[in-house]
Coordinates of C-alpha atoms and ligand atoms in Angstrom, one line a residue:
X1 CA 16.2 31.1 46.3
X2 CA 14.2 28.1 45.8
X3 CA 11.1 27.5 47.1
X4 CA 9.7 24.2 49.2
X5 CA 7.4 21.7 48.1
X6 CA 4.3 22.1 50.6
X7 CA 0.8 20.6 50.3
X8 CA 1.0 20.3 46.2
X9 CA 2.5 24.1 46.2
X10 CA 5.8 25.4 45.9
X11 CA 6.1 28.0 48.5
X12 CA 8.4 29.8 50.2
X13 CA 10.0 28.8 53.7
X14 CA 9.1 30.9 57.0
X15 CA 12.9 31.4 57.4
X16 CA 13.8 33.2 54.3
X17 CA 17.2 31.6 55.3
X18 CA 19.5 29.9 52.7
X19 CA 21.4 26.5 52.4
X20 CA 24.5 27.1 50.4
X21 CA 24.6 24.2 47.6
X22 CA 28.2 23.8 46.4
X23 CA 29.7 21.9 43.3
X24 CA 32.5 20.2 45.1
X25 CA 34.7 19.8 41.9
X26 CA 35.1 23.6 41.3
X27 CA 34.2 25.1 44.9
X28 CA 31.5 27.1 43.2
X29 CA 28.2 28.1 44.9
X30 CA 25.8 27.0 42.2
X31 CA 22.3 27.5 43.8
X32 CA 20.6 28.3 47.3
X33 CA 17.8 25.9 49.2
X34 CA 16.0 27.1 51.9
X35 CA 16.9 26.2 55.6
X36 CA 13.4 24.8 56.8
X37 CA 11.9 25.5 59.5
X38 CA 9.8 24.1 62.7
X39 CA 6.5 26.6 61.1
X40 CA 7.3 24.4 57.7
X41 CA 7.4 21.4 59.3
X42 CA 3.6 21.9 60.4
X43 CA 2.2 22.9 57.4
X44 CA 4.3 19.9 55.6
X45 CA 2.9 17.3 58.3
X46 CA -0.7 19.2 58.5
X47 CA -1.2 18.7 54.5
X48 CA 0.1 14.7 54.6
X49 CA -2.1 13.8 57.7
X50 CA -5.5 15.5 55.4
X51 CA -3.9 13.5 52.5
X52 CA -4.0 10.6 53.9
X53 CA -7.4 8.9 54.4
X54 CA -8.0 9.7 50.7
X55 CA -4.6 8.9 49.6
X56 CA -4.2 5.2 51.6
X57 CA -8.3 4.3 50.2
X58 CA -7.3 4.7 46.4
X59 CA -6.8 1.3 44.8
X60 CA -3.0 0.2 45.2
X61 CA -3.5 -0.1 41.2
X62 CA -3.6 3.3 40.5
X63 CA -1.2 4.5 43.3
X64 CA 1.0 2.3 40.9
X65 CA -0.1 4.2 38.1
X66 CA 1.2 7.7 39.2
X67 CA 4.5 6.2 40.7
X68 CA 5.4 4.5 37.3
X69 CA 4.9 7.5 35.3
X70 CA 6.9 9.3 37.5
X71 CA 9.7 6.9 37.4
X72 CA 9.2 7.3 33.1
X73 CA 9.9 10.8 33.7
X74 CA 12.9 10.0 35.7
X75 CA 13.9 7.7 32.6
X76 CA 12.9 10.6 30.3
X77 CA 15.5 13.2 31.5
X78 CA 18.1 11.2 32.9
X79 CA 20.4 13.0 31.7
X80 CA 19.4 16.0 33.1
X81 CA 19.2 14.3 36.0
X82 CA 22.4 12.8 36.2
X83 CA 23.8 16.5 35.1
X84 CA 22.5 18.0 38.6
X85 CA 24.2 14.8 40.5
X86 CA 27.3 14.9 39.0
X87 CA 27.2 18.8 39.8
X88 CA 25.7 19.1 43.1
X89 CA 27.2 15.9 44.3
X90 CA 30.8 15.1 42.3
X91 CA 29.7 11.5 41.3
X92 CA 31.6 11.2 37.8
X93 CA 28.6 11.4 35.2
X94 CA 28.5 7.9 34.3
X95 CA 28.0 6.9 37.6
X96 CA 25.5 10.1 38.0
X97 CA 23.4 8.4 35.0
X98 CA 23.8 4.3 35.6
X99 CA 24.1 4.4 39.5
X100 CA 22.8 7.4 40.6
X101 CA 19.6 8.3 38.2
X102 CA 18.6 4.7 36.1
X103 CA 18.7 2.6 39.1
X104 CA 16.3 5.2 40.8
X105 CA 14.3 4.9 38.3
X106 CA 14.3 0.9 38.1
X107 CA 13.8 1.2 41.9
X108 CA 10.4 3.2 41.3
X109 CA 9.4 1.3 38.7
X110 CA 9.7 -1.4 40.9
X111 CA 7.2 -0.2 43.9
X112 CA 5.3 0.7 40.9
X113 CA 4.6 -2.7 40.0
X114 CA 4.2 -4.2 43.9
X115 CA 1.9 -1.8 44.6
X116 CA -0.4 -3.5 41.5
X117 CA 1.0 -7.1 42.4
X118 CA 1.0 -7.1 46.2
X119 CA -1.3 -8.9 48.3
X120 CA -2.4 -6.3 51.0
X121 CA -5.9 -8.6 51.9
X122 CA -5.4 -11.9 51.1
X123 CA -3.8 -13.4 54.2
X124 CA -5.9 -15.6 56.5
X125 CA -5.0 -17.3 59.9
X126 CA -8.0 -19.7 61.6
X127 CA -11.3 -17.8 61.6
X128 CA -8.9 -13.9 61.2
X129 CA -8.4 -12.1 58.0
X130 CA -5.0 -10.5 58.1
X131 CA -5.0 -6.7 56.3
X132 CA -1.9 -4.9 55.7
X133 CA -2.7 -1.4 56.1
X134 CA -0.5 1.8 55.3
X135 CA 1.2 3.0 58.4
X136 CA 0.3 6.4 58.2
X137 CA 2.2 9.6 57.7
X138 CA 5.7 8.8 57.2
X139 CA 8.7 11.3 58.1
X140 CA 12.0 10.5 55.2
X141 CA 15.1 11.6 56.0
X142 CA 17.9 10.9 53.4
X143 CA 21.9 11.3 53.0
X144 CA 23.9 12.7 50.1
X145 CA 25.8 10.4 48.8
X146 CA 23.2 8.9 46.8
X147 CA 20.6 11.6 46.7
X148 CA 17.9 10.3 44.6
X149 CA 18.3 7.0 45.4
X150 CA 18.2 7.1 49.1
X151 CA 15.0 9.1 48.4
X152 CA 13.5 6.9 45.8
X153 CA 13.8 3.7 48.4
X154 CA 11.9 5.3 50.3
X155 CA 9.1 7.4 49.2
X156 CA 8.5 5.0 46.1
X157 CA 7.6 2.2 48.7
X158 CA 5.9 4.2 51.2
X159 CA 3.7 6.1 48.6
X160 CA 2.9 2.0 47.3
X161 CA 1.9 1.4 50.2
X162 CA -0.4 4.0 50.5
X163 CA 1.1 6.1 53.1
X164 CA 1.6 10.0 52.5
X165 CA 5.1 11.7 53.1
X166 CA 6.9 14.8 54.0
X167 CA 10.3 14.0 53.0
X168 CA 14.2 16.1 54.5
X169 CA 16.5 15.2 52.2
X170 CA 20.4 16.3 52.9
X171 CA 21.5 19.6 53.0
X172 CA 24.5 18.9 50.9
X173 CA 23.6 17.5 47.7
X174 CA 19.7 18.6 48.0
X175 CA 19.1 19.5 44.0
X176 CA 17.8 15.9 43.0
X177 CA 14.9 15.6 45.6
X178 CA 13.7 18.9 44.1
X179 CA 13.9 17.4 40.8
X180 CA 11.7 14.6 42.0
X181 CA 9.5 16.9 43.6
X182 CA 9.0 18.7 40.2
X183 CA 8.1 15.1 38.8
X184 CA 5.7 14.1 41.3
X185 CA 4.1 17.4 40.6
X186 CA 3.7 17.2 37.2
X187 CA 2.8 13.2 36.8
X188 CA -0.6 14.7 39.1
X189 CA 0.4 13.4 42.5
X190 CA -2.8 14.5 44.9
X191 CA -1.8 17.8 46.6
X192 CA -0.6 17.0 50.3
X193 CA 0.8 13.1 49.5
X194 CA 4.3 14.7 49.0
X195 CA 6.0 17.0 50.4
X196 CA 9.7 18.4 50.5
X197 CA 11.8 20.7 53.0
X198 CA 15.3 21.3 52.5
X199 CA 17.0 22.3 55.6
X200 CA 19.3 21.3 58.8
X201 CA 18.8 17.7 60.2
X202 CA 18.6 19.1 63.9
X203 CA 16.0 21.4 63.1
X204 CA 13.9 19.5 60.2
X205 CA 15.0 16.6 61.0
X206 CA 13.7 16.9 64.7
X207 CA 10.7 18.5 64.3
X208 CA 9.9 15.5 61.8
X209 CA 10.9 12.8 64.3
X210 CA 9.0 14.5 67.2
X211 CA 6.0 15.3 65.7
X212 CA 2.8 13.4 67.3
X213 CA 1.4 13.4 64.0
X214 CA 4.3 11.7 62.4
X215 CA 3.7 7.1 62.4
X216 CA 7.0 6.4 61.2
X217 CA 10.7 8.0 60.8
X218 CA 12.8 6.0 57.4
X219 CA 16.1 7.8 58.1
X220 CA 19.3 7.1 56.2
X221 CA 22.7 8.4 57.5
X222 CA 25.6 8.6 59.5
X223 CA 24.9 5.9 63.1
X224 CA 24.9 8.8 65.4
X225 CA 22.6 10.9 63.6
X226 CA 20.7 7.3 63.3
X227 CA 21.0 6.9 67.3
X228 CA 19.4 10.3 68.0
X229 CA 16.5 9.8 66.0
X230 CA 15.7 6.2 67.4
X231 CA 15.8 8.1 70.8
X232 CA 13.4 11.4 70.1
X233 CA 11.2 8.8 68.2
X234 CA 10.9 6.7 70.7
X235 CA 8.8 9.8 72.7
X236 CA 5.8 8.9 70.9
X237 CA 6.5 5.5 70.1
X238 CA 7.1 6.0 66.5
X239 CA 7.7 3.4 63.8
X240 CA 12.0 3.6 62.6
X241 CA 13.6 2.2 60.2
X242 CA 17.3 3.4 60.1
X243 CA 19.9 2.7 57.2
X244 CA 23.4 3.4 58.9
X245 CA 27.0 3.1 58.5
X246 CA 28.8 0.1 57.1
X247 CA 32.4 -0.8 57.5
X248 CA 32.2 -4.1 55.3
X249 CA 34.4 -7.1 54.7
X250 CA 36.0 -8.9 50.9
X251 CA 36.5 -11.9 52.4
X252 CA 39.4 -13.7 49.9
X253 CA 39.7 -17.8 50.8
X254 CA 43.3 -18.9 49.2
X255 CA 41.7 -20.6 46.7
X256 CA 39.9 -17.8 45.3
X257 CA 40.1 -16.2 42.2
X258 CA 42.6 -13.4 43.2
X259 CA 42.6 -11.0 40.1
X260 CA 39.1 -10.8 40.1
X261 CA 38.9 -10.4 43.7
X262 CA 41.2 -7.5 43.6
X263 CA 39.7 -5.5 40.7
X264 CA 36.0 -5.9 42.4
X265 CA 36.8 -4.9 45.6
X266 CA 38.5 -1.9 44.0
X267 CA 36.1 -0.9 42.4
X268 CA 33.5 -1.7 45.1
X269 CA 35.4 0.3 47.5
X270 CA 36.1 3.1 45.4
X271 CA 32.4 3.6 43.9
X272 CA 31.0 6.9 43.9
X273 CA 34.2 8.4 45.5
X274 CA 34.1 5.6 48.4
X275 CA 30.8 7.4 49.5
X276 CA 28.8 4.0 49.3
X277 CA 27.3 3.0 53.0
X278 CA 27.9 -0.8 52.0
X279 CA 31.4 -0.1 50.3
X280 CA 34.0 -3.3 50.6
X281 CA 36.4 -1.2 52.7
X282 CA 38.1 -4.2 54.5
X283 CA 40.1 -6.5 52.4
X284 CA 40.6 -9.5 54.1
X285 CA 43.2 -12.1 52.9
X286 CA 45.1 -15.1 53.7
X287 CA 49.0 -14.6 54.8
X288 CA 50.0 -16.8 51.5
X289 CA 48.7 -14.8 49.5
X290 CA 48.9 -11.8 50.8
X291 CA 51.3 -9.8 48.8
X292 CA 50.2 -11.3 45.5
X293 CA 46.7 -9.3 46.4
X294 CA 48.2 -6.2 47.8
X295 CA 50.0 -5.9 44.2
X296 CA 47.0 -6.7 42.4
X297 CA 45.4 -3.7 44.3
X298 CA 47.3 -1.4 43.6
X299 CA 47.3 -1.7 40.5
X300 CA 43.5 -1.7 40.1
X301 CA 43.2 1.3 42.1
X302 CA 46.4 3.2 40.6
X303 CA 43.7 2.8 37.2
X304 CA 41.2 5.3 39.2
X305 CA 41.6 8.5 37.5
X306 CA 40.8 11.6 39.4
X307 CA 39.4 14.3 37.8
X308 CA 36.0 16.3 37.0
X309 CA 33.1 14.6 37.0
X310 CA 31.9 15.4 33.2
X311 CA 35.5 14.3 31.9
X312 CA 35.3 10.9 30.0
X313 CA 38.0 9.3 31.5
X314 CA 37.1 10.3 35.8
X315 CA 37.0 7.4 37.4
X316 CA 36.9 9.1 40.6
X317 CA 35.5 12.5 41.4
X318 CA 35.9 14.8 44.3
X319 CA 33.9 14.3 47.6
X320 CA 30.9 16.0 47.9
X321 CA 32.1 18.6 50.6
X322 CA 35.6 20.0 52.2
X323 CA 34.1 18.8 55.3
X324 CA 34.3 15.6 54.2
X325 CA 37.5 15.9 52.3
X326 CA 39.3 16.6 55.5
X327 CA 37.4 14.0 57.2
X328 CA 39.2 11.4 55.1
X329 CA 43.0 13.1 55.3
X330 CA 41.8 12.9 58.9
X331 CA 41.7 9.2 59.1
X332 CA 44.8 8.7 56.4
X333 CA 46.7 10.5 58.7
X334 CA 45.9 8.3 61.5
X335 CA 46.3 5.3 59.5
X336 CA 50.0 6.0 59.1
X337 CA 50.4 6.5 62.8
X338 CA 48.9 3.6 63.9
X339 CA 51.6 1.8 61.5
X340 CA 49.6 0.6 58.7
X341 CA 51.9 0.6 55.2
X342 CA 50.3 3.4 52.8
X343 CA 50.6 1.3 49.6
X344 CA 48.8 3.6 47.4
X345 CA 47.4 7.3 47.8
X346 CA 48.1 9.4 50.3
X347 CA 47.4 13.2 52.0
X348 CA 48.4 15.2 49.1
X349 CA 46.0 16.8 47.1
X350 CA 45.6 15.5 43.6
X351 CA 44.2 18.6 41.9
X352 CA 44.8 22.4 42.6
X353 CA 40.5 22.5 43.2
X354 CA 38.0 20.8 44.1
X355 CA 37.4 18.1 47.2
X356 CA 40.1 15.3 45.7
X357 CA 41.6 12.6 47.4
X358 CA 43.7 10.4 46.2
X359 CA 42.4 6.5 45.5
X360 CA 44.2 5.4 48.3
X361 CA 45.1 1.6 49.8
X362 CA 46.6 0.3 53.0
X363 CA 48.1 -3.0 53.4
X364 CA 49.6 -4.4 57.0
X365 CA 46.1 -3.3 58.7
X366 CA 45.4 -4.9 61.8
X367 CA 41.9 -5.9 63.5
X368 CA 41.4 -3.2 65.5
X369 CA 42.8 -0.3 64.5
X370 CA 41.1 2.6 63.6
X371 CA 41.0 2.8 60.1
X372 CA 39.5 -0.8 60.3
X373 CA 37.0 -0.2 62.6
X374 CA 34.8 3.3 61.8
X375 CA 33.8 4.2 58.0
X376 CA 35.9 6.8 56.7
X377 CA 33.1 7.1 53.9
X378 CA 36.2 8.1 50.9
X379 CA 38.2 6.0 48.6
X380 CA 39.9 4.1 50.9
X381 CA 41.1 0.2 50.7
X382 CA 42.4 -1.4 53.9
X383 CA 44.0 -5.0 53.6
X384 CA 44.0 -6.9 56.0
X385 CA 46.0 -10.4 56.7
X386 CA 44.9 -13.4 58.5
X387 CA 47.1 -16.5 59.4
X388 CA 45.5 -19.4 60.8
X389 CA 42.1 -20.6 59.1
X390 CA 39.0 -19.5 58.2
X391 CA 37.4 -18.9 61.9
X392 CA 40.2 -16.4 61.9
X393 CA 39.1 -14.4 58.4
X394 CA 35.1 -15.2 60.0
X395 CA 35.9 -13.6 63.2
X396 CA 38.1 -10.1 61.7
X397 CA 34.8 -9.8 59.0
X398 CA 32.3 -9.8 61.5
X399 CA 34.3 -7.8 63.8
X400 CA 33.0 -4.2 63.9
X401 CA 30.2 -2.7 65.5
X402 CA 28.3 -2.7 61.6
X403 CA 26.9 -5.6 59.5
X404 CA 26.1 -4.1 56.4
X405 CA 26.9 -5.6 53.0
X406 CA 30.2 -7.9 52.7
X407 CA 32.1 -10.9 49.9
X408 CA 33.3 -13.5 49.7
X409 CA 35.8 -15.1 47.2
X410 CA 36.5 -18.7 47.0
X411 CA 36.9 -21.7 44.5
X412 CA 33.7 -23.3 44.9
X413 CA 30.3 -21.3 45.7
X414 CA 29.0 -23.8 47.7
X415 CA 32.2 -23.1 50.2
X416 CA 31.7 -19.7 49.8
X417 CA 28.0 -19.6 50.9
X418 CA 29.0 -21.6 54.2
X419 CA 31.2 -18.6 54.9
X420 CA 28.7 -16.1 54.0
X421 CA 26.0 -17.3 56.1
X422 CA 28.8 -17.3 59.0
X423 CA 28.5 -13.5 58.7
X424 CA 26.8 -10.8 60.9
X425 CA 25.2 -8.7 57.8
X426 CA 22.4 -8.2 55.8
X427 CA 23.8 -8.7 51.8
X428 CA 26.8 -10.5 50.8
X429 CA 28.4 -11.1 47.5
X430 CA 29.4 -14.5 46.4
X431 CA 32.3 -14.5 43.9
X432 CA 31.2 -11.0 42.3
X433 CA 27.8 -11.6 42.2
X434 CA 25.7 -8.2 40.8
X435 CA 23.5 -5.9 43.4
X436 CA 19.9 -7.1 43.0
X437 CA 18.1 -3.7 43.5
X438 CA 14.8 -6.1 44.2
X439 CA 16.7 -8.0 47.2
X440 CA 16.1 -6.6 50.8
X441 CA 18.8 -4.2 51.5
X442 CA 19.8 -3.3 55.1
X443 CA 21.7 -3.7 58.3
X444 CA 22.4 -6.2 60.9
X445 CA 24.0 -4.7 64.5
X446 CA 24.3 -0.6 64.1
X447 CA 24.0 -0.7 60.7
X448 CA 20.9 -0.6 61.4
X449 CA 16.9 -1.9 61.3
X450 CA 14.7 -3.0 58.8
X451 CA 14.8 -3.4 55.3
X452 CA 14.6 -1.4 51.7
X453 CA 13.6 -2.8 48.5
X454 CA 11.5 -4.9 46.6
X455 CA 8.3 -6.6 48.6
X456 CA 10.6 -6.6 52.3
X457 CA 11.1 -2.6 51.6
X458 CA 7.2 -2.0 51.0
X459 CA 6.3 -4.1 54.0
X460 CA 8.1 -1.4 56.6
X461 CA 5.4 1.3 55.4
X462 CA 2.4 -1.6 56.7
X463 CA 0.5 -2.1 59.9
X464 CA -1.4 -5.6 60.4
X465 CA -4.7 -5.7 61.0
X466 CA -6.6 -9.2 62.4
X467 CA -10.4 -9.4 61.6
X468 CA -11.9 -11.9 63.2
X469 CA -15.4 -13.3 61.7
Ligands
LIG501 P1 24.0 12.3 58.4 O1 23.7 11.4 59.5 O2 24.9 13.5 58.7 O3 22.7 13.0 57.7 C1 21.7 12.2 57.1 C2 20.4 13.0 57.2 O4 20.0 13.1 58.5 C3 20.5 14.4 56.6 O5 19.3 14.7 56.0 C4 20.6 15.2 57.9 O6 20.2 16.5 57.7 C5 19.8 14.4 58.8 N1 20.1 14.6 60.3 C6 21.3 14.9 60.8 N2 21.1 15.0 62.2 C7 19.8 14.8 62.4 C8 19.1 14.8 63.6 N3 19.6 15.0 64.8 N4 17.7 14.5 63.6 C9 17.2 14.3 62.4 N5 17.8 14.3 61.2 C10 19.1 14.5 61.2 O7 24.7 11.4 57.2 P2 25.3 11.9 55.8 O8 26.6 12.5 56.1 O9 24.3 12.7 55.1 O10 25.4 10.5 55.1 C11 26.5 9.7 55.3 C12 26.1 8.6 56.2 O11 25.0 7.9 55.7 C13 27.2 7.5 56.3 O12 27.4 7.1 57.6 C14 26.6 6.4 55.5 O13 27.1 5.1 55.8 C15 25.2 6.5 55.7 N6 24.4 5.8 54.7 C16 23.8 4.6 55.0 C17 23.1 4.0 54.0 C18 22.4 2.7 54.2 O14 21.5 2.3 53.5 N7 22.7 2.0 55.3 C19 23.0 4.6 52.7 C20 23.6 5.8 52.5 C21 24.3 6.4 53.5

């Protein structure tokens, strides 16, 4: 079994229990983390805390220095580490290596580069200097479905800003965050500013959140896992930035573009197996040209090939557990009873093994229903059809309890920006416009709070300090 990553040491977990890690394309068990414990957590938040005063007073230049020769490393075996993502995790490998591992390392590079360019003395208000300080020891817990990523947002600002971490990332999918651990070692990270523990959110995760010694909780995950941790935090009046669910809107206005629409929001809502928190999962189009769109999506999505990950021509692998697998039959099943038209996909299972689901698209889906309203988190398309104007198409987008990410699709951008700022979330997408891994990324309503990325990521991980003179 694998060992933790504890004070600049690998060592062995108190529990000598295992975490099962499973390659969800063949069902195999491929390698064993160990389930954490509460005696870990200690010894991970004990070795952060000592790290700290030394770690938060060395010059933001060279804290940049370490974090961008880690994120070279990450560069240096991509494919490596693309190899463990696409195993551990079923993205297809192309996505493992573009997605999954170079954006990652872009997104470190990044922090990399604030931590050299920021400006953490310079402000001044009347006769007070303002400092931005690090926040402290920070608590990160991170998802699966993007498992290096999620991690690399972040630790890589965090670690800029000169706070030290004890990082839980997800017990599925877990084999990237040791990779990183094993980069940080080697690109001479002082012992104690990192640390890793694989095991159960409840457990690890709880410990994290309630520990005294703990400033801040960055969580990423599912909104009731988010929910819980905003209430234990709030014990010791911790810091919390939470990166939730998304259920988010294509908007198409009639005079849009439909064929690019349609291939887009395909392939935005089937990315990475539709495990993506800001996924395009509600299609929302005008009555007139309604049909003309649901044809056009179906036959983007009936392009997404199922198959393994490592085969050329996957467009879609399997998701990442048989938990979640059934998850998603759950909600097609429920779909067709609440009388929405399966247009494409379906229940059945594609291939003999492995967590498949079919790419799958539902047309006739009204506000409300619940395959419109809670994330299914698979590759599932719901259309939707308005009538009247666009109040009407306004009011459906912004009408779930998220506010994530979202499009819109018209003639003229100007027109298209009106809508966009007419929407309850934090990113939208004008006309296909490209994901800005720089831009501050993050929820509005239970999607969640705060921000990731670029200079609005790094400035969750500061305090303020006014000096007066
Ligand atoms: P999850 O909530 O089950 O788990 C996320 C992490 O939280 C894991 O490390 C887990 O062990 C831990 N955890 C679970 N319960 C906990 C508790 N009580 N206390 C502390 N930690 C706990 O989510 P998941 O299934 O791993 O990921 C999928 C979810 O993540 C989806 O809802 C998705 O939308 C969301 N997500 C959001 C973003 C975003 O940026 N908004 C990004 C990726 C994923």
């Amino acid at each position: 079994m694998r060992h933790l990553y504890l004070d600049g040491a690998w060592r062995p977990s108190t529990s000598g229990e295992s975490i099962d890690v499973i390659n969800p394309a063949t069902e195999e068990l491929i390698d064993r983390v160990p389930a954490g414990t509460p005696a870990d957590v200690e010894v991970a938040v004990a070795a952060a805390r000592e790290a700290f005063p030394s770690w938060s007073a060395t010059a933001p230049a060279e804290r940049g220095r370490i974090l961008a020769a880690a994120a070279g490393l990450i560069r240096e075996r991509s494919d490596q580490i693309a190899r463990i993502i696409a195993t551990d995790m079923g993205a297809p490998y192309g996505v493992a290596m573009r997605v999954q591992t170079l954006m990652p390392a872009g997104v470190l590079a990044s922090y990399a580069q604030l931590a050299e360019t920021y400006d953490f003395e310079g402000g001044r208000v009347g006769n007070s200097r303002v400092l931005r300080e690090p926040v402290g020891v920070v608590a990160a817990i991170t998802p699966w479905n993007y498992p290096l990523h999620q991690v690399v947002c972040k630790v890589g600002a965090a670690l800029a800003a000169g706070c030290t971490v004890v990082l839980k990332p997800s017990e599925v999918a877990p084999l990237a965050a040791f990779a990183l651990a094993g980069i940080f070692d080697e690109v001479g990270l002082p012992a104690g500013v990192f640390n890793m523990l694989s095991g159960h959110g409840p457990v690890v995760g709880e410990a994290l959140v309630t520990h005294p010694e703990v400033d801040m909780v960055s969580f990423t995950g599912s909104t009731g896992a988010g929910r819980r941790v905003a209430s234990l935090a709030a014990e010791t009046i911790k810091r919390v930035a939470l990166e939730l669910g998304g259920k988010s809107a294509s908007l198409v206005l009639p005079d849009a573009d439909l064929p690019a629409a349609a291939k887009a929001t395909v392939a935005n809502a089937f990315l990475n197996s539709g495990q993506t928190c800001s996924a395009w999962t509600r299609m929302i189009v005008h009555r007139d040209q309604y049909d003309e769109v649901v044809r056009l999506v179906v036959e983007a999505a009936r392009k997404y090939t199922v198959g393994d990950p490592f085969d050329e021509a996957t467009r879609l692998g399997p998701l990442v557990s048989a938990a979640q697998r059934d998850r998603v039959i759950r909600y097609i099943n429920r779909g067709q009873e609440e009388g929405a038209r399966l247009v494409a996909g379906g229940t059945d299972r594609p291939l003999e093994r492995g967590f498949y689901v079919e790419p799958t698209v539902f047309a006739g889906v009204e506000p409300g229903m619940v395959i419109e309203q809670e994330e299914i988190f698979g590759p599932v398309l719901t259309i939707i059809p308005y009538t009247r104007g666009e109040d009407e198409a306004v009011a459906i987008a912004n009408g779930t309890p998220y506010g994530l990410a979202g499009a819109v699709w018209a003639g003229g951008e100007q027109r298209a920006v009106e809508v966009a700022r007419r929407l309850r979330t934090g990113q939208v997408a004008i006309n296909g416009g490209q994901f800005n891994p720089r831009a501050p990324f993050g929820g509005y309503k239970q999607s969640g709070l705060g921000r990731e990325l670029g200079e609005f990521g790094l400035e969750e991980y500061l305090e303020i300090k006014a000096i007066q003179l």
